[in-house]
CSV table of C-alpha atoms and ligand atoms in Angstrom, one decimal:
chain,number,residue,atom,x,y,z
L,60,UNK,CA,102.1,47.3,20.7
L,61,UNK,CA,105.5,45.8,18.9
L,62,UNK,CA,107.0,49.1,16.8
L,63,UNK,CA,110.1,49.2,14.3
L,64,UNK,CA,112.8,51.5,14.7
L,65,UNK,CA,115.2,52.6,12.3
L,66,UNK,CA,118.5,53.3,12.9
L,67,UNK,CA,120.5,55.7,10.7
L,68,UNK,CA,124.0,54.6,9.6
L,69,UNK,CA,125.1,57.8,10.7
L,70,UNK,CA,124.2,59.3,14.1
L,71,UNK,CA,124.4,62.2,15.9
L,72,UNK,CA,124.0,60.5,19.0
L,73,UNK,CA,125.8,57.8,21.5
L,74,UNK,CA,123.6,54.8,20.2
L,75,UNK,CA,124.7,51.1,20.0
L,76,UNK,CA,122.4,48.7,18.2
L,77,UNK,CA,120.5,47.1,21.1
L,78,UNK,CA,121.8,48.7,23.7
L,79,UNK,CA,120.7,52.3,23.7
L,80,UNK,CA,118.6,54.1,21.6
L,81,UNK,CA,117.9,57.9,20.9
L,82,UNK,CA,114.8,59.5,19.9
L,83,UNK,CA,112.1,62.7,19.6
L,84,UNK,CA,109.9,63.4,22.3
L,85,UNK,CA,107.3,62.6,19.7
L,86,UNK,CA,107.8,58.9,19.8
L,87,UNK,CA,107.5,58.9,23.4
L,88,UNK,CA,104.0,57.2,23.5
L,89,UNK,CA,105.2,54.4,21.4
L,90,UNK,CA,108.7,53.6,22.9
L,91,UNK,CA,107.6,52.5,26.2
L,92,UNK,CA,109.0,50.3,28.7
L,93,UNK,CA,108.3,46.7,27.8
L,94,UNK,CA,107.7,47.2,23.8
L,95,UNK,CA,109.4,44.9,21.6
L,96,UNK,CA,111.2,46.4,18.8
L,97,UNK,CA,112.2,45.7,15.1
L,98,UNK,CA,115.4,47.5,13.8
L,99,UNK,CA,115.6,48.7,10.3
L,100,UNK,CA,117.5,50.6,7.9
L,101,UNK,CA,116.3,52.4,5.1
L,102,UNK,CA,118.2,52.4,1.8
L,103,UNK,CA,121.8,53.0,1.5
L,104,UNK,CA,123.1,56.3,1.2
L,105,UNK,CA,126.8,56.2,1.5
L,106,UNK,CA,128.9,53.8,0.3
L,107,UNK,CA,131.2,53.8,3.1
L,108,UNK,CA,129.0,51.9,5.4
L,109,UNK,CA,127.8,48.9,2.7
L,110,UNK,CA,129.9,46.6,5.0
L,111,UNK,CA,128.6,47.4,7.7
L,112,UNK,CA,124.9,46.7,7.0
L,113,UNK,CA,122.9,43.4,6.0
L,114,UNK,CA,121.9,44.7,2.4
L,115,UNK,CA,122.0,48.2,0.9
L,116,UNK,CA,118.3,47.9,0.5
L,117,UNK,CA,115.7,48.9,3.3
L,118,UNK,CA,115.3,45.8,5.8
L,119,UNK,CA,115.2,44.8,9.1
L,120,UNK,CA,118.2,43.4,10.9
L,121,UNK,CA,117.3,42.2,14.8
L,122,UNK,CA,115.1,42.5,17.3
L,123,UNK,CA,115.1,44.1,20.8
L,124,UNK,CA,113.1,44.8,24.2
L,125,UNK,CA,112.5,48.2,25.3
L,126,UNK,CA,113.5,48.1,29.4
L,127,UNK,CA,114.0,51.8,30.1
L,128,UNK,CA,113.4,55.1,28.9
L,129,UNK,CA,115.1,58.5,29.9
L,130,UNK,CA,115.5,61.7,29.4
L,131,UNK,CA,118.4,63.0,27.5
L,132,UNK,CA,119.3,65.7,29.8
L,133,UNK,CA,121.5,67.1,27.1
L,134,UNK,CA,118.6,67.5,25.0
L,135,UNK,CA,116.7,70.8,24.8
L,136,UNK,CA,114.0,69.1,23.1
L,137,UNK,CA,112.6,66.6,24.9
L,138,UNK,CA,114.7,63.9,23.4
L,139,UNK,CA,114.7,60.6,24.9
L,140,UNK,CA,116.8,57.5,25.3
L,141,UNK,CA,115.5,53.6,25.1
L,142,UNK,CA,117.8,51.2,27.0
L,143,UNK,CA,117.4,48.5,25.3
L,144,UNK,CA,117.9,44.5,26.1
L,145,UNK,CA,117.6,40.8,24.8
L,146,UNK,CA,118.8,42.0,21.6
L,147,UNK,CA,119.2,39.3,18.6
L,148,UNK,CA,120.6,39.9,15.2
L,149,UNK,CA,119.0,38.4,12.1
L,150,UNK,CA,121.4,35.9,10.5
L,151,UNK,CA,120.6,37.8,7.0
L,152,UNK,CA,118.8,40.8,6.1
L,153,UNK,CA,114.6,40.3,6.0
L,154,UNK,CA,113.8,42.6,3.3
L,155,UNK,CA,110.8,45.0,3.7
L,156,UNK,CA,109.8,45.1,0.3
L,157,UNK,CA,108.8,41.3,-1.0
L,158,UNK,CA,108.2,42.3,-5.2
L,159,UNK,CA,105.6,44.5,-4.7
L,160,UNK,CA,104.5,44.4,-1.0
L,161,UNK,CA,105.8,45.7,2.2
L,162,UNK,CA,105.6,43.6,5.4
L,163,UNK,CA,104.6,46.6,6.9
L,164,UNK,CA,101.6,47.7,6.6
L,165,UNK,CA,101.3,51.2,5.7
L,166,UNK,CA,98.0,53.0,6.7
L,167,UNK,CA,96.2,55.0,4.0
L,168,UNK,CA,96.9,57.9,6.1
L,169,UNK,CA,100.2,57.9,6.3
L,170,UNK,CA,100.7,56.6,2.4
L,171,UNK,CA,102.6,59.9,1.4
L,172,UNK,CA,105.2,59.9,4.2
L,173,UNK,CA,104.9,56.8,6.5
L,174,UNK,CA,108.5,55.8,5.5
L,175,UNK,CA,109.9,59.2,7.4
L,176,UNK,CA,108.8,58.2,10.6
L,177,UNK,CA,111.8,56.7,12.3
L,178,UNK,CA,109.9,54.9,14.7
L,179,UNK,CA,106.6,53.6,13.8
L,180,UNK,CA,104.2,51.3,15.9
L,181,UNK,CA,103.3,47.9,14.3
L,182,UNK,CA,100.5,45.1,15.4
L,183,UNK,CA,101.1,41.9,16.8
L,184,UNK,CA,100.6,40.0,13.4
L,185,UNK,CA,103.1,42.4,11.4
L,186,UNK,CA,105.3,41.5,14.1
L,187,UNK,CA,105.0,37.8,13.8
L,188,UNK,CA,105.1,38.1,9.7
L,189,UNK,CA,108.5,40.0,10.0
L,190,UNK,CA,110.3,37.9,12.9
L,191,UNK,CA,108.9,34.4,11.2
L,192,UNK,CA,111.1,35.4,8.3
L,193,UNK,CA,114.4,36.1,10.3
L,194,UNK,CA,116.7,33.4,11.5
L,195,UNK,CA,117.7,34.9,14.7
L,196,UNK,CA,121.2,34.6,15.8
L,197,UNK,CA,122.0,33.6,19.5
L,198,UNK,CA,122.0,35.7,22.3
L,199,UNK,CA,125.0,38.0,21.6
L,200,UNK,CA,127.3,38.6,24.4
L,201,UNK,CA,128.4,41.7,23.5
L,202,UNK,CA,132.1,42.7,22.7
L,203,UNK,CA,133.2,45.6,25.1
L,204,UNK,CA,135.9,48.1,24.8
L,205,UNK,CA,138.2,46.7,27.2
L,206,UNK,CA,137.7,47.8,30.5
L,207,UNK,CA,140.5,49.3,32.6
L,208,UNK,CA,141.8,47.2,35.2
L,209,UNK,CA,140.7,48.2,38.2
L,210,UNK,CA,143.2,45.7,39.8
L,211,UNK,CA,146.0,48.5,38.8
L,212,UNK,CA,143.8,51.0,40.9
L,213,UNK,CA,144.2,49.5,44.3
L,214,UNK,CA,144.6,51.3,47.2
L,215,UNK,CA,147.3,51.3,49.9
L,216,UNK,CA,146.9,51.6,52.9
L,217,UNK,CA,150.5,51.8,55.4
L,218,UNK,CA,151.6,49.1,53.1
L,219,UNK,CA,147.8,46.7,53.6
L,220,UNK,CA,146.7,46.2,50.1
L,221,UNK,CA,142.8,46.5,49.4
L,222,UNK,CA,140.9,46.0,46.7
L,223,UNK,CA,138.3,49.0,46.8
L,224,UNK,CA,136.4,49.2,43.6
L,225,UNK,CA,135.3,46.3,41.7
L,226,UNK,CA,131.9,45.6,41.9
L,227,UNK,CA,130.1,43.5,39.1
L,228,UNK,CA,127.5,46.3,38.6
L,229,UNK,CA,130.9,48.6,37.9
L,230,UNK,CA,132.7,45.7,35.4
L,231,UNK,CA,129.4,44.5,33.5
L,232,UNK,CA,130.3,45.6,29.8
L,233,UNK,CA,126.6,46.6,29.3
L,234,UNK,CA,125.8,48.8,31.7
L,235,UNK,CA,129.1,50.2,31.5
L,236,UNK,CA,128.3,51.6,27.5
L,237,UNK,CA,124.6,52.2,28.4
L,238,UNK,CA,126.3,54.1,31.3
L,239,UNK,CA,128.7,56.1,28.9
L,240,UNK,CA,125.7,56.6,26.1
L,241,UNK,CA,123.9,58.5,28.8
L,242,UNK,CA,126.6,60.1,30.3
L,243,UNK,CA,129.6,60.1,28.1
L,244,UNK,CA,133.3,59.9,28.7
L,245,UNK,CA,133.9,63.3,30.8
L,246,UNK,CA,134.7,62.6,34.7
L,247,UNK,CA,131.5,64.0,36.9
L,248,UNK,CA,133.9,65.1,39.5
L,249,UNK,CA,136.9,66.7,37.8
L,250,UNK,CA,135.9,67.1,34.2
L,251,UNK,CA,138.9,64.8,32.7
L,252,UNK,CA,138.8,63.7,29.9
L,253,UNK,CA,141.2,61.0,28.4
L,254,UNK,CA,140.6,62.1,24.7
L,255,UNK,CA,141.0,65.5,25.3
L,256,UNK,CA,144.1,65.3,27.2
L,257,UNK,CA,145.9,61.8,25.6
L,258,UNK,CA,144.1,62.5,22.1
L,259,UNK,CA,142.3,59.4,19.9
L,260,UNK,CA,144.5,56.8,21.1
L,261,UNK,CA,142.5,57.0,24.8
L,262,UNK,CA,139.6,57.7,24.0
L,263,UNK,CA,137.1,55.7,25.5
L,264,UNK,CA,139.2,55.1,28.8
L,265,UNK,CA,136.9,55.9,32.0
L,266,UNK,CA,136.3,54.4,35.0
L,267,UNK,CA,131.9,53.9,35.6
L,268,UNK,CA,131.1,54.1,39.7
L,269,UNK,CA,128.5,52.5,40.7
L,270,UNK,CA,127.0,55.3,43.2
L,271,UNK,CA,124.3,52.9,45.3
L,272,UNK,CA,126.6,51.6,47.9
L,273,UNK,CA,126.5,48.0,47.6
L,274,UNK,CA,126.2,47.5,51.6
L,275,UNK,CA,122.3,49.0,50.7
L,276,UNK,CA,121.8,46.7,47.6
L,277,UNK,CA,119.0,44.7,48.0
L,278,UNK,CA,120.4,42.4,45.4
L,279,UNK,CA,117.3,41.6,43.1
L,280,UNK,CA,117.0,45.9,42.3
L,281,UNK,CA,117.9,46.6,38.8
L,282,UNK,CA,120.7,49.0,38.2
L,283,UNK,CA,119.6,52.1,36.3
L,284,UNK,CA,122.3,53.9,34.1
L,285,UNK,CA,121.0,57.4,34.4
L,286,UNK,CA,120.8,57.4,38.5
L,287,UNK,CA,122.7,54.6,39.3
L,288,UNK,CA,126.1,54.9,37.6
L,289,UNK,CA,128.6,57.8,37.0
L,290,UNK,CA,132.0,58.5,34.7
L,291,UNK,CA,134.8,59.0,36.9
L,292,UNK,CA,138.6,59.2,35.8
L,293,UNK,CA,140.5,56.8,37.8
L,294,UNK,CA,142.1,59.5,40.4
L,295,UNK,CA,138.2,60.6,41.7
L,296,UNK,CA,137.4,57.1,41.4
L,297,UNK,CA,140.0,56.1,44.0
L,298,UNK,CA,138.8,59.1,46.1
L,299,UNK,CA,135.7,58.2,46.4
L,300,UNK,CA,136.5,54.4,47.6
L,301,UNK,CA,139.4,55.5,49.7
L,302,UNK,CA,137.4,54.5,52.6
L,303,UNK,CA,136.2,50.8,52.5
L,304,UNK,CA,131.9,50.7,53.1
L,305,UNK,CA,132.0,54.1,53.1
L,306,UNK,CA,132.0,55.2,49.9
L,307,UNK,CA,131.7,59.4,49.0
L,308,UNK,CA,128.8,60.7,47.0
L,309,UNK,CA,129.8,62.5,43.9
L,310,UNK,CA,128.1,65.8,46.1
L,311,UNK,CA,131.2,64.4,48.6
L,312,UNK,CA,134.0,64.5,46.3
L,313,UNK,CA,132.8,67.9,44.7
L,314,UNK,CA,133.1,69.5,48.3
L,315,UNK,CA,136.6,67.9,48.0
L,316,UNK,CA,137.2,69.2,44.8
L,317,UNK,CA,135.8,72.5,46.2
L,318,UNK,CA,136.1,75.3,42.9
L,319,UNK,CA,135.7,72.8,40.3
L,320,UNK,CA,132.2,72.1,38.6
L,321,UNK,CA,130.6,68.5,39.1
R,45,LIG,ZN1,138.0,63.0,38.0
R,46,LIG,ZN1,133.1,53.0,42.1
């Protein structure tokens, strides 16, 4: 069953608009692998953010397939994220209220607080009514924060240049922020942080390791964020890659860094 999701102009947590996407443990039946997804955003509340949004009235804004869903281990909840894919923007807003009607429709049994639910399952034909009215942008290939260039990260070895770490599953802008949404910016073996250290101007700056070695890569397996990919800062990433095809596990390089936390 389709569902709409709202997304708040301000969030607590790491989401991107089709990308990644947090929620309660109670949505859980409904945000399931495979569900197509409407966003939405209620009604303005801050001024600040009217560029950054279709209308300052409630309306929908894109649409998006659920692919994965994980726990947010940072969550003492039960929260959950959605990773998200095949997301398309609507070329203008699609309003939810036409005069006097919503396109959704709101179940007498909900009528005093369905609007609170920030994700709430829709049928097929509400679907249909909602999408028919967007014109849906292209495909968007997604703008990343520049990566680092691993080039600049080679290692040498007794003056033999190697390239040791750049794999496609390690450079592809998407996993790489579904990646960071999950696990943020802190390096799993040493605990750098750019931010903390530089300040705001380097934020963002991490290197993601892709932690199935690529030798066992089956090629057609999908690459899960959560298992598959870890923050390192670029000195444990070289560590870990020192050795061509025989890459450390992050259990490896926390024996190495023997004392400090992973
Ligand atoms: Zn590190
Ligand atoms: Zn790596």
């Amino acid at each position: 069953m389709p569902a709409v999701i709202a997304e708040n102009d301000v969030s607590q947590w790491a989401d991107q608009t089709g990308v990644v996407y947090h929620f309660p443990k109670r949505y859980q039946a409904i945000l399931t692998p495979g569900t197509q997804v409407i966003y939405y955003k209620g009604k303005l509340l801050d001024k600040a953010f009217a560029d950054s949004r279709l209308s300052p009235s409630p309306h929908y804004f894109g649409v998006a397939t659920i692919e994965q869903v994980h726990a947010d281990e940072a969550s003492s909840k039960g929260d959950l994220y959605a990773i998200l894919s095949d997301y398309r923007a609507f070329a203008e807003p699609v309003l939810a209220k036409e005069g006097d009607d919503y396109l959704e429709v709101i179940p007498d049994s909900k009528a005093s607080n369905y609007w609170r639910s920030g994700v709430r399952p829709i049928d097929g034909a509400t679907y249909q009514r909602i999408v028919n009215k967007a014109r849906l942008k292209p495909f968007e290939v997604r703008e990343a924060e520049p990566l680092p260039s691993l080039d600049e990260f080679e290692s040498r070895e007794e003056g033999h240049p190697s390239k040791v770490y750049s794999t496609r599953y390690e450079r592809d802008p998407k996993l790489r922020q579904q990646a960071i949404a999950i696990h943020g910016l802190t390096c799993k073996g040493c605990g750098f942080n750019f931010e903390k250290t530089y300040g705001e101007y380097a934020k963002g700056i991490i290197h993601i390791h892709h932690i199935v070695p690529l030798s066992e890569y089956q090629g057609s397996r999908v690459v899960d964020p959560e298992k598959d990919l870890v923050p390192l800062c670029p000195n444990c990433h070289s560590v870990v890659h020192r050795i061509k095809n025989a890459t450390l596990s992050i259990e490896d390089l926390c024996k190495i860094l023997r004392g400090v936390k992973c």
